[in-house]
mmCIF file of C-alpha atoms in Angstrom:
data_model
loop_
_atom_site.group_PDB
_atom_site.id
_atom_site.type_symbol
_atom_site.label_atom_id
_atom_site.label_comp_id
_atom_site.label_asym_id
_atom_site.label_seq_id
_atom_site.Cartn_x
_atom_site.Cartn_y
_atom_site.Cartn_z
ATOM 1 C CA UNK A 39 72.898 109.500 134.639
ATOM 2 C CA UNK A 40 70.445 107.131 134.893
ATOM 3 C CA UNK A 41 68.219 109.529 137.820
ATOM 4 C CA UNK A 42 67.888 111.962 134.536
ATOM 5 C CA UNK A 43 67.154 109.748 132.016
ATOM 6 C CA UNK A 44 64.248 108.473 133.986
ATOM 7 C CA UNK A 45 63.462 111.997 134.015
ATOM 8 C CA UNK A 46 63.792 112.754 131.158
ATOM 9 C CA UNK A 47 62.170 109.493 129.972
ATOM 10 C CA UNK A 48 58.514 110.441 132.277
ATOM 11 C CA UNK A 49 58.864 114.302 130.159
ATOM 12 C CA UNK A 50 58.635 112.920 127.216
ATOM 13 C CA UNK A 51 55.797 110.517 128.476
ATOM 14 C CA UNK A 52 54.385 113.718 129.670
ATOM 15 C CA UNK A 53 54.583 115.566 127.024
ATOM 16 C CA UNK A 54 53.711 113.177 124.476
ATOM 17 C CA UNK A 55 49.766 112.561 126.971
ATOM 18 C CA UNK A 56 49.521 116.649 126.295
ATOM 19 C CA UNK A 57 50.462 116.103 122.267
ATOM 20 C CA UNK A 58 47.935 113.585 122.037
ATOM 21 C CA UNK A 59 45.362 116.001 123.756
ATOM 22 C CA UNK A 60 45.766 118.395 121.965
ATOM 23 C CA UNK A 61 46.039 116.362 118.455
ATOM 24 C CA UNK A 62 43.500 115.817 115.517
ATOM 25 C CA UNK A 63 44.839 112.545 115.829
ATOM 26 C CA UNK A 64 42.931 109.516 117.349
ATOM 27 C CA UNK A 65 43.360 106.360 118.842
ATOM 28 C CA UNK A 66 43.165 102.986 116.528
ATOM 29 C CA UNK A 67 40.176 102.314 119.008
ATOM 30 C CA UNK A 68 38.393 105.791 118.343
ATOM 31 C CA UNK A 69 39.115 105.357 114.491
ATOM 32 C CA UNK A 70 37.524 102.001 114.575
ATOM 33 C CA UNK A 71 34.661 103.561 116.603
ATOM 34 C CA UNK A 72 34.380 106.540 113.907
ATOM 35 C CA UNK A 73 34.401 104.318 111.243
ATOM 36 C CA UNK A 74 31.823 101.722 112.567
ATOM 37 C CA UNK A 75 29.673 104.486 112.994
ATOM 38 C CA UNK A 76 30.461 105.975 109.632
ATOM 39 C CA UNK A 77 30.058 102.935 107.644
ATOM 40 C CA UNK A 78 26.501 102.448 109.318
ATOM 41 C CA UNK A 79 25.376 105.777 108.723
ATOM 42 C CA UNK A 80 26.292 105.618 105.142
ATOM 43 C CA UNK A 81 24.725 102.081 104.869
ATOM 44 C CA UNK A 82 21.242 103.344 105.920
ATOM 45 C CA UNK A 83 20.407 104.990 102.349
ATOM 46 C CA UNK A 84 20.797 101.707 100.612
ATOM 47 C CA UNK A 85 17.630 101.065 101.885
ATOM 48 C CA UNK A 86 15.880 104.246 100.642
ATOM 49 C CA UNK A 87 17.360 104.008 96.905
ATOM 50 C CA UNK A 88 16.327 100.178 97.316
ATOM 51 C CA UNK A 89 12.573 100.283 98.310
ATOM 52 C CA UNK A 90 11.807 104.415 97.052
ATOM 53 C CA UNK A 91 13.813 104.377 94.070
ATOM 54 C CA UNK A 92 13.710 101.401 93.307
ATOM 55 C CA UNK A 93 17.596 100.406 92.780
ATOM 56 C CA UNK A 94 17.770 96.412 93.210
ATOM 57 C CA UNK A 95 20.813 95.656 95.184
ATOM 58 C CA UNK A 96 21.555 92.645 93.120
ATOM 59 C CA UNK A 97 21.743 94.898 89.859
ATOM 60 C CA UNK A 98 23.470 97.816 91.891
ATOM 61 C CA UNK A 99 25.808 96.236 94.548
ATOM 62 C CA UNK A 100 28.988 97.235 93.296
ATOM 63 C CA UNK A 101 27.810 101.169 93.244
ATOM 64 C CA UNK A 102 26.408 100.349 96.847
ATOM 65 C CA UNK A 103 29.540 99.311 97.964
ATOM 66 C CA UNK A 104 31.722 102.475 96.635
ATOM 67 C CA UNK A 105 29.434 104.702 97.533
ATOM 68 C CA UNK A 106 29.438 103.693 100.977
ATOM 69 C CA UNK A 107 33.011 103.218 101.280
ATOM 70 C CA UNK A 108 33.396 107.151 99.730
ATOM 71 C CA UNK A 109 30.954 108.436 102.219
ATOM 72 C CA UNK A 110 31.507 106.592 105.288
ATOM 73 C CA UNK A 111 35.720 108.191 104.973
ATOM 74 C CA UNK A 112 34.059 111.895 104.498
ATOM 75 C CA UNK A 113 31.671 111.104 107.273
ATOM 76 C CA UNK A 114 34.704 109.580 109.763
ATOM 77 C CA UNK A 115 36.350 112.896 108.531
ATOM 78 C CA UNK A 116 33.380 115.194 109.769
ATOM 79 C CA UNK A 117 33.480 113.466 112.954
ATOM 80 C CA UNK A 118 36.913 113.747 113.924
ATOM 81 C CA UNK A 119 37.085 117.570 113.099
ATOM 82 C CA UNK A 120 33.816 118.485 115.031
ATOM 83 C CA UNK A 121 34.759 115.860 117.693
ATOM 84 C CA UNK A 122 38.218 118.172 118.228
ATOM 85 C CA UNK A 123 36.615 121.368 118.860
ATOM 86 C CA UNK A 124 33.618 120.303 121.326
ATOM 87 C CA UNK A 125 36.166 118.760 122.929
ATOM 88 C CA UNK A 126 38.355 121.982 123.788
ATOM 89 C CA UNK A 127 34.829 123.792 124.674
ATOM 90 C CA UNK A 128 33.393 121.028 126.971
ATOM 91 C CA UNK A 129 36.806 120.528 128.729
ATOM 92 C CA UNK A 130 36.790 124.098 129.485
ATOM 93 C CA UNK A 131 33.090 124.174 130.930
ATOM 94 C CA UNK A 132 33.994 121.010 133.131
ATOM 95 C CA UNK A 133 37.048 122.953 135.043
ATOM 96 C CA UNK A 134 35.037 123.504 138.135
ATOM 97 C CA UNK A 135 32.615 120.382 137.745
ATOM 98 C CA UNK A 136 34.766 117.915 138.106
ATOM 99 C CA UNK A 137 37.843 119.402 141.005
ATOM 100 C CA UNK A 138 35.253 118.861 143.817
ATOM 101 C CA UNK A 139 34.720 115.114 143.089
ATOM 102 C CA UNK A 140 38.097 114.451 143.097
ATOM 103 C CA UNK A 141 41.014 114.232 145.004
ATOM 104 C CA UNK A 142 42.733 118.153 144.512
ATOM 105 C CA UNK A 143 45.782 116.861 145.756
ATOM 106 C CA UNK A 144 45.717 114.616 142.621
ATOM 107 C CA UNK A 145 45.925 117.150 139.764
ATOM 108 C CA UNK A 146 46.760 114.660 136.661
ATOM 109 C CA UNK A 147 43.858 112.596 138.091
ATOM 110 C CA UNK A 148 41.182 115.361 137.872
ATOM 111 C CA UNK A 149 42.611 116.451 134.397
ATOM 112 C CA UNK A 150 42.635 112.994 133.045
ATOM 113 C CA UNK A 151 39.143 112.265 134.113
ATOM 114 C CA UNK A 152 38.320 115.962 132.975
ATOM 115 C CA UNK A 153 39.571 114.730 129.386
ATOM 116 C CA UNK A 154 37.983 111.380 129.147
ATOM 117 C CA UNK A 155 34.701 113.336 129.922
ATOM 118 C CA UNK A 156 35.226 115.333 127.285
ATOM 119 C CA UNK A 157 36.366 113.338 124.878
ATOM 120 C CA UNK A 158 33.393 110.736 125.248
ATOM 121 C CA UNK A 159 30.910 113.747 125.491
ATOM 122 C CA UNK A 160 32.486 115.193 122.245
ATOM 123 C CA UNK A 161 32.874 111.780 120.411
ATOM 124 C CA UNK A 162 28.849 111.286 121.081
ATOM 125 C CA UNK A 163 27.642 114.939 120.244
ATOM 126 C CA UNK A 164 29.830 114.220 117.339
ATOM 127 C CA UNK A 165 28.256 111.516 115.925
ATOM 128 C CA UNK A 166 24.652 112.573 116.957
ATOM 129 C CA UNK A 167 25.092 115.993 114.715
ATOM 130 C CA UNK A 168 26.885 114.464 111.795
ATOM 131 C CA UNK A 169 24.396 112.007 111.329
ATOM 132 C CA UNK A 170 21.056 113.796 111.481
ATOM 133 C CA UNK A 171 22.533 116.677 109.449
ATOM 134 C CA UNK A 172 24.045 113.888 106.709
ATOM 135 C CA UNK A 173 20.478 112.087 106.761
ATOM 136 C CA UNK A 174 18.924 115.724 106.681
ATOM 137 C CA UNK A 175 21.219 116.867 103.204
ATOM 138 C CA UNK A 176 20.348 113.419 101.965
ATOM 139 C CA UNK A 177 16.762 113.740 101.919
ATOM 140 C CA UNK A 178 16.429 116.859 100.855
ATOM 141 C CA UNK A 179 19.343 116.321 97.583
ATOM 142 C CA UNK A 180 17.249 112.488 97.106
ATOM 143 C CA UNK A 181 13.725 113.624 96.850
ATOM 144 C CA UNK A 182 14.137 117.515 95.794
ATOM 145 C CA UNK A 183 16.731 118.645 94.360
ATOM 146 C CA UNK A 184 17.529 115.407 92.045
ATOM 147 C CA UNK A 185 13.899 113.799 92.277
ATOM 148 C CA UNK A 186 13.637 113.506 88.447
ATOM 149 C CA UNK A 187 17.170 112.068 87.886
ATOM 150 C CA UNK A 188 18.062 108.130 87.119
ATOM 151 C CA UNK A 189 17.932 106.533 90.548
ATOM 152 C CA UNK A 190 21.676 105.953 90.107
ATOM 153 C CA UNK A 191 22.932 109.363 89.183
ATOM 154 C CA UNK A 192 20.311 110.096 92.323
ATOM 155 C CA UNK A 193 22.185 108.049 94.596
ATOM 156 C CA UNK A 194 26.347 108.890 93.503
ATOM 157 C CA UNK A 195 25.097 112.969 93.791
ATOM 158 C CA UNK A 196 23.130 112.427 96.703
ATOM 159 C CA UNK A 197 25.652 111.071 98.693
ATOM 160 C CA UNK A 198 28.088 112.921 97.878
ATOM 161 C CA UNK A 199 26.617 116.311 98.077
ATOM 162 C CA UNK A 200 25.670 114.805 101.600
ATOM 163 C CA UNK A 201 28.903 113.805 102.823
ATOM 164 C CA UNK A 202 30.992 116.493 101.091
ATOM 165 C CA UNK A 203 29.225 119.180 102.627
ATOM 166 C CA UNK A 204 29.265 117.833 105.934
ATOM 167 C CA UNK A 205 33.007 117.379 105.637
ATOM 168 C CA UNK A 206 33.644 121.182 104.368
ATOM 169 C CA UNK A 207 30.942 122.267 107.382
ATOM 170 C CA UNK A 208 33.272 120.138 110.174
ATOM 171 C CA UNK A 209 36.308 122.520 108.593
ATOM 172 C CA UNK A 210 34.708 125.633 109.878
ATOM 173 C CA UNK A 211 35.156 126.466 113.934
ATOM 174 C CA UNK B 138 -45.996 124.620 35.113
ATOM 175 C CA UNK B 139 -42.762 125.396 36.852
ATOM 176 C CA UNK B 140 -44.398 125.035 40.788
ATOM 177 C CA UNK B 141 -45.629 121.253 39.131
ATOM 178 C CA UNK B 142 -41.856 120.484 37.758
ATOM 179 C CA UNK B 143 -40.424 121.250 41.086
ATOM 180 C CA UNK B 144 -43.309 119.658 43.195
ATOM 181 C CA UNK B 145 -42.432 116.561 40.974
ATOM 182 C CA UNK B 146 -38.934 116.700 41.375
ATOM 183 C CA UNK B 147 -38.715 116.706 44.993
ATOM 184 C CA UNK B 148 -40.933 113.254 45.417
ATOM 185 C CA UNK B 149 -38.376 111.872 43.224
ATOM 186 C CA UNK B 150 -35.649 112.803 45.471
ATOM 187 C CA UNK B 151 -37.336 111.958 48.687
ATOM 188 C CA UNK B 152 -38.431 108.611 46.866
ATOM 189 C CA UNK B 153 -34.784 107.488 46.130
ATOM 190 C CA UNK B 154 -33.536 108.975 49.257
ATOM 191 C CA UNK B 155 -35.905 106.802 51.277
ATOM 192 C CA UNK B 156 -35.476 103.829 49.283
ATOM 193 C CA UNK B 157 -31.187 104.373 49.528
ATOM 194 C CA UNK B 158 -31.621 104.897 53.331
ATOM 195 C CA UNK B 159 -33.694 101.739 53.611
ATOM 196 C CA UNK B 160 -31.585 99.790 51.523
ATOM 197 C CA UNK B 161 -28.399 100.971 53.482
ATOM 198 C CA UNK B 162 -29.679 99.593 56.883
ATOM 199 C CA UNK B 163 -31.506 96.597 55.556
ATOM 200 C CA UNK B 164 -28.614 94.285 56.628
ATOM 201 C CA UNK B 165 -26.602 94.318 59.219
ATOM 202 C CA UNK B 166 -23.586 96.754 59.784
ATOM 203 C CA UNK B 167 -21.221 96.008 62.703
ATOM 204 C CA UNK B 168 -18.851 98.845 64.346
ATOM 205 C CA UNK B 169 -16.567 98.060 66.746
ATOM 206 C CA UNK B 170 -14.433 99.914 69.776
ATOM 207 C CA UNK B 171 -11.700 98.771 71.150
ATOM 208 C CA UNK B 172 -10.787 100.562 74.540
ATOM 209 C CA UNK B 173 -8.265 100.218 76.875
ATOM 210 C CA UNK B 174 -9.423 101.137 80.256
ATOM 211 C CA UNK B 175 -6.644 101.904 82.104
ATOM 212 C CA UNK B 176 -4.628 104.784 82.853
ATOM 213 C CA UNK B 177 -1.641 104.141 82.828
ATOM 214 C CA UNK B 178 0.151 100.473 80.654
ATOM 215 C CA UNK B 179 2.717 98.864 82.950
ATOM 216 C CA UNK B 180 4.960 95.967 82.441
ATOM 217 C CA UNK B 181 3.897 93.045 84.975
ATOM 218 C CA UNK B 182 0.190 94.617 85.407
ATOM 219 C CA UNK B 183 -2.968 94.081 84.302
ATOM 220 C CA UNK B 184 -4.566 95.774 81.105
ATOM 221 C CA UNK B 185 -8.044 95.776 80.681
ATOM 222 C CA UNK B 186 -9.527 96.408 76.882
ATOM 223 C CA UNK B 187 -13.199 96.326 76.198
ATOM 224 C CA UNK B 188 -14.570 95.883 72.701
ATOM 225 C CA UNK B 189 -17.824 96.919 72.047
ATOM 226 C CA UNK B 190 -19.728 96.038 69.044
ATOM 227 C CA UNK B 191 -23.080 97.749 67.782
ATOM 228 C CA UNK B 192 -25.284 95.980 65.044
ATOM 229 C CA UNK B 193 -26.518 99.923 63.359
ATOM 230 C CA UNK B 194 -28.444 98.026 60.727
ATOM 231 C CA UNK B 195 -32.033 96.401 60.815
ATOM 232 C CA UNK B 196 -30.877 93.234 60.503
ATOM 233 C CA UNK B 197 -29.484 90.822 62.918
ATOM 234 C CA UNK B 198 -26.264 89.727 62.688
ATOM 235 C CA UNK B 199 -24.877 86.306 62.648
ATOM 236 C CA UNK B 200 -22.000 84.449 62.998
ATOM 237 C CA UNK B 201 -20.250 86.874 64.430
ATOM 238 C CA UNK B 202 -16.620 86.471 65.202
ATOM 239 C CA UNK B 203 -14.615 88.878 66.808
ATOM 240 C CA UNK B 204 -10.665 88.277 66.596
ATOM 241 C CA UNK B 205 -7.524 90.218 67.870
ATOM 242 C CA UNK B 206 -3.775 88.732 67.138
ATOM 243 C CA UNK B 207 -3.043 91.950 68.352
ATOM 244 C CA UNK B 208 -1.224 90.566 71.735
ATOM 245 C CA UNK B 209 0.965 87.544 71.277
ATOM 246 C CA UNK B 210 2.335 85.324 73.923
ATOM 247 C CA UNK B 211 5.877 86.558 73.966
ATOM 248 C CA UNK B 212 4.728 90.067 74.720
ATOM 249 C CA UNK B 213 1.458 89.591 76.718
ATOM 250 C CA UNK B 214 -0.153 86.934 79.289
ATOM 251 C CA UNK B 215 -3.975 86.864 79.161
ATOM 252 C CA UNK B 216 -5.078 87.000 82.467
ATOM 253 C CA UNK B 217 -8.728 86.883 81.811
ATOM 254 C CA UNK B 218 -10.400 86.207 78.782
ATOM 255 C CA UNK B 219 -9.787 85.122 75.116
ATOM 256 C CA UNK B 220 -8.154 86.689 71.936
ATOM 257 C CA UNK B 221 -11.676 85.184 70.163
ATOM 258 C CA UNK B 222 -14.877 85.693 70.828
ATOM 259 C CA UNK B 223 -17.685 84.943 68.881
ATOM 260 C CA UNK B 224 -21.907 85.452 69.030
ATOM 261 C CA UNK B 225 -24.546 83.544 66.915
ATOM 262 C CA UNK B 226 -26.432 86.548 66.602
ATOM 263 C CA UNK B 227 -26.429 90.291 67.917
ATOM 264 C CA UNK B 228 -29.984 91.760 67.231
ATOM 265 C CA UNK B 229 -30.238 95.004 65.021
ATOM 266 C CA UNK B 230 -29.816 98.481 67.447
ATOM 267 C CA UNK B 231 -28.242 96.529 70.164
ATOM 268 C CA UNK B 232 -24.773 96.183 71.159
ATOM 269 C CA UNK B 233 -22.574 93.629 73.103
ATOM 270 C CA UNK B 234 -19.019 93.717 74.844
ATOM 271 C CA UNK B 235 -16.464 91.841 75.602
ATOM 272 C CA UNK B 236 -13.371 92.382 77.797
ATOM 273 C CA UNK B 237 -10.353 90.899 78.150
ATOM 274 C CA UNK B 238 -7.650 91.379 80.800
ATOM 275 C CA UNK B 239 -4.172 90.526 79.820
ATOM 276 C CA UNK B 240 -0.333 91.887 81.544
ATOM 277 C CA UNK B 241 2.698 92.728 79.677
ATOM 278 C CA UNK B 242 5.537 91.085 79.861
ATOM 279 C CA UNK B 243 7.804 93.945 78.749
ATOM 280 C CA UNK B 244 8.187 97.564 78.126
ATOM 281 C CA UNK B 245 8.660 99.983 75.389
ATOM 282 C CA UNK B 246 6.664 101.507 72.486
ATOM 283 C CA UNK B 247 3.698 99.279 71.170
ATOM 284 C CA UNK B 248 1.284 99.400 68.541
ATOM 285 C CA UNK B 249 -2.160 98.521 69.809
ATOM 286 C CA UNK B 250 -4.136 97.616 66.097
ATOM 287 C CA UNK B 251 -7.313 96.682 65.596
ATOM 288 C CA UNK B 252 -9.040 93.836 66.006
ATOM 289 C CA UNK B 253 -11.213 92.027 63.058
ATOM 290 C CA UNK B 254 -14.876 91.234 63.419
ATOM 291 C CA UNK B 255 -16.071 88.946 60.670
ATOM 292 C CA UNK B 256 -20.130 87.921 60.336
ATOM 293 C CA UNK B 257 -23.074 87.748 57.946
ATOM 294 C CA UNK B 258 -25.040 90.451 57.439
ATOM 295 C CA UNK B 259 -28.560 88.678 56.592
ATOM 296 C CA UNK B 260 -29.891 85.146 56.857
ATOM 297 C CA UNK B 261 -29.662 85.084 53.048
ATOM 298 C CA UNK B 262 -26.213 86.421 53.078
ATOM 299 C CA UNK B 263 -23.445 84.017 52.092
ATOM 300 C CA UNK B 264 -20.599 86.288 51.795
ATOM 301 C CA UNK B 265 -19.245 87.099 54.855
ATOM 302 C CA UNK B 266 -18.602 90.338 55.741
ATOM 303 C CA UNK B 267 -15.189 91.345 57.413
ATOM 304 C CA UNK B 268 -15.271 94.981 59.735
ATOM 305 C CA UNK B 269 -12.186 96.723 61.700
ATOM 306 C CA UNK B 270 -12.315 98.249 64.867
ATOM 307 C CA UNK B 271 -10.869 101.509 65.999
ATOM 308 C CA UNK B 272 -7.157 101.486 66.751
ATOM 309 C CA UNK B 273 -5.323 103.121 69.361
ATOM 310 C CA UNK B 274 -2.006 103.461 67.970
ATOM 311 C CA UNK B 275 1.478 103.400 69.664
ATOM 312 C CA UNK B 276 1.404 103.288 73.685
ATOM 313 C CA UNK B 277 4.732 103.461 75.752
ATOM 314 C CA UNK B 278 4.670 100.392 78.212
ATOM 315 C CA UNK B 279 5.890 101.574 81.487
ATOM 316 C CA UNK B 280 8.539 99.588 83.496
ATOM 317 C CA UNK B 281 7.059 98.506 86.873
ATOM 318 C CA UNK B 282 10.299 99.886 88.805
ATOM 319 C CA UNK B 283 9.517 103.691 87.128
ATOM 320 C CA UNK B 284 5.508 103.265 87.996
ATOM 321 C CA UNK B 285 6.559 102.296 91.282
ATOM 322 C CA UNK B 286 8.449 105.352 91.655
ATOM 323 C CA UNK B 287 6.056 107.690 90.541
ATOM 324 C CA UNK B 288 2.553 106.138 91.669
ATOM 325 C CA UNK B 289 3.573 103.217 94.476
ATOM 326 C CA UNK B 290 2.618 104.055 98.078
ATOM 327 C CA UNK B 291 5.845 104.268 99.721
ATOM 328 C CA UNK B 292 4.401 104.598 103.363
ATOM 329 C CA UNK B 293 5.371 101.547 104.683
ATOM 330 C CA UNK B 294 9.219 101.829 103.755
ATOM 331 C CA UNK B 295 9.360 104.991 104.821
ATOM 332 C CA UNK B 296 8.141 104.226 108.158
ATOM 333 C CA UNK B 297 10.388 101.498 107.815
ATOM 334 C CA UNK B 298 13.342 103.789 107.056
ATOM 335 C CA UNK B 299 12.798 105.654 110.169
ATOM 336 C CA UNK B 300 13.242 102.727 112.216
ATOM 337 C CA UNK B 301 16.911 101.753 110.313
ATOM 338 C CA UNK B 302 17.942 104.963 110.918
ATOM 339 C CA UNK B 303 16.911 106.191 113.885
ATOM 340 C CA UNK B 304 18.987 104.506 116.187
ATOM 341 C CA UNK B 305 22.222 106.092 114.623
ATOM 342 C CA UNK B 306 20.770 109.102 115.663
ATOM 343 C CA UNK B 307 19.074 108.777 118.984
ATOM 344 C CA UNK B 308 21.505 106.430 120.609
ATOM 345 C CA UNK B 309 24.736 109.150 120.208
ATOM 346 C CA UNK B 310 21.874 111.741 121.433
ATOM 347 C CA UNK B 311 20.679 110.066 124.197
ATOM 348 C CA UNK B 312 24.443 109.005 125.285
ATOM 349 C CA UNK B 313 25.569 112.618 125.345
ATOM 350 C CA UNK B 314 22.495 113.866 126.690
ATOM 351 C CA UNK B 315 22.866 111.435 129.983
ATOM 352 C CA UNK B 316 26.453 112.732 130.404
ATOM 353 C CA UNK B 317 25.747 116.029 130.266
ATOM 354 C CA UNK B 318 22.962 116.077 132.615
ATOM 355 C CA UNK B 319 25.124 113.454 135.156
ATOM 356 C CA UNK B 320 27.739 117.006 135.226
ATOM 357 C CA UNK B 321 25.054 119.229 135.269
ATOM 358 C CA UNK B 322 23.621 117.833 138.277
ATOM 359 C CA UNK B 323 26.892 117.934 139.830
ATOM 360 C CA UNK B 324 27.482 121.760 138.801
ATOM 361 C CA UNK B 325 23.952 122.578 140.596
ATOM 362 C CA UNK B 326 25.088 120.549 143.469
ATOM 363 C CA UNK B 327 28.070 122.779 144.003
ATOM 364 C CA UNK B 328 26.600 126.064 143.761
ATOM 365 C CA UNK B 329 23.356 125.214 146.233
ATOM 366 C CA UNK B 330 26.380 124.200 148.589
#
């Protein structure tokens, strides 16, 4: 009884590694890492509609603060979509890169390092492309599209327009 | 008869006409422009108006005080000059200035009047004679944060901006970029074996 309950017990360990492969889902330490990175990319305007538009931080704070919050979540959201499908095409184009530097004999090995490869290589193209393309949106919505709008209406549609679409873009495959 | 009549009339007319004329610029006759010599009125930043006076008639004129209450101290700072200024004499044909530099302490619409230039005409005069200068009417006062906007040169913060934000875009580059290449290399390694 207790020879396949162990058994069973490592199965469901098993199975539960390839369910959290294969997941959306991410680690509390990846979340914090998305959302660091989110939060500072959605921080870096404040400086823009501060010195260019001239929105004083002590007046504006409180619209600083939400829209950063609402922005940094659609960003975090961007990255974790694009982040899972690199990931499936960069593990596949490291199947025969990584089997000769590692032991054969030692399949889970290989495919473990395989996946943390891919998953840090997937996490950093992530951020990298979600960033220039939300500063990229952001500039051209700021100082185009809504150049001769109140700096504050500027800044909420801005942002938004900015983060949104990068969300909805992250949806696509 | 009727060539004589006419010939007579017509030194009349010229005789009155020059002796009107002559009377007319016998004193003197002050005019005065008021100018503002910027381009654009902005809260915070200095506006320059000139007044120029010109003394049309034959006569000197003296005594001459030029005042504008037209900027009070809870709307404007002078920065340079004073709201009076006055000359003992300006000699007839001539003309003299005077400009004053003062900043705006707020914005909005305001009415820019004219100023009052007060002086005798003659050295027998003893009635003072008041003039008016040209007005300019209602000007919009500009907040400094919209001028800024519009006119400021923004090179510096954007340069600045460039260097906030470039490291949340280079370092996630440069990361992936060195752990691509580190497989890459490996890959190449492979196949030339």
């Amino acid at each position: 009884m207790s020879a396949k309950s162990s058994k069973s017990k490592n199965l469901s360990q098993e199975e539960e590694a390839l369910l959290q492969d294969y997941s959306r889902d991410l680690s509390t330490k990846s979340s914090a890492f998305f959302y660091g990175n989110a939060a500072i990319v959605s921080a870096v305007p404040i400086w823009l509609f501060w010195k260019i538009h001239q929105m004083e931080p002590t007046n504006n704070y409180i619209y600083f603060i939400l829209g950063t919050l609402f922005t940094a979540y659609l960003i975090s959201f961007a990255y974790k979509n694009v982040k899972f499908v690199l990931k499936h095409k960069i593990f596949q184009n490291l199947d025969n890169v990584v089997q000769d530097e590692k032991d054969k004999k030692n399949e889970d090995r290989s495919l473990r390092k395989k996946n943390e490869i891919a998953e840090y290589e997937a996490t950093t193209y992530s951020i990298f492309y979600n960033n220039s393309l939300f500063l990229f949106i952001l500039l051209v919505a700021s100082f185009v599209i809504f150049k001769n709008f109140t700096p504050l209406f500027n800044y909420f549609l801005s942002m938004s327009i900015a983060s949104g679409l990068l969300a909805l873009f992250s949806t696509s495959k | 008869m009727k060539c004589v009549i006419f010939l007579l009339c017509a030194l009349l007319a010229n005789v009155v006409y020059s002796e009107t004329v002559v009377d007319e610029l016998e004193d003197a006759k002050l005019l005065v422009a008021k100018n503002v010599l910027n381009n654009y009125i902005v809260e915070g930043l200095n506006l320059t108006i000139k007044y120029t006076v010109h003394n049309i008639g034959s006569s000197p004129a003296l005594n001459v005080k030029l005042q504008d209450e037209n900027f009070p101290a809870e709307y404007f700072e002078y920065a340079s000059g004073f709201s009076v200024a006055q000359w003992a004499r300006i000699p007839p044909k001539s003309n003299v200035d005077h400009v004053v530099i003062v900043s705006p302490k707020m914005p909005g619409m305001f009415n820019l009047t004219s100023a009052v230039v007060t002086y005798l005409p003659s050295e027998k005069a003893s009635k003072v004679q008041t003039g008016y200068s040209t007005e300019l009417g209602e000007v919009y006062i500009q907040r400094l944060s919209d001028y800024n906007r519009r006119y400021a040169s923004q090179t510096l913060n954007w340069i600045l901006f460039i260097i906030i934000a470039s490291p949340s875009i280079l370092i996630p580059f440069f990361l992936w970029k060195s752990s691509t290449n580190k497989y890459q290399k490996s890959k190449k390694a492979k196949k030339s074996n």
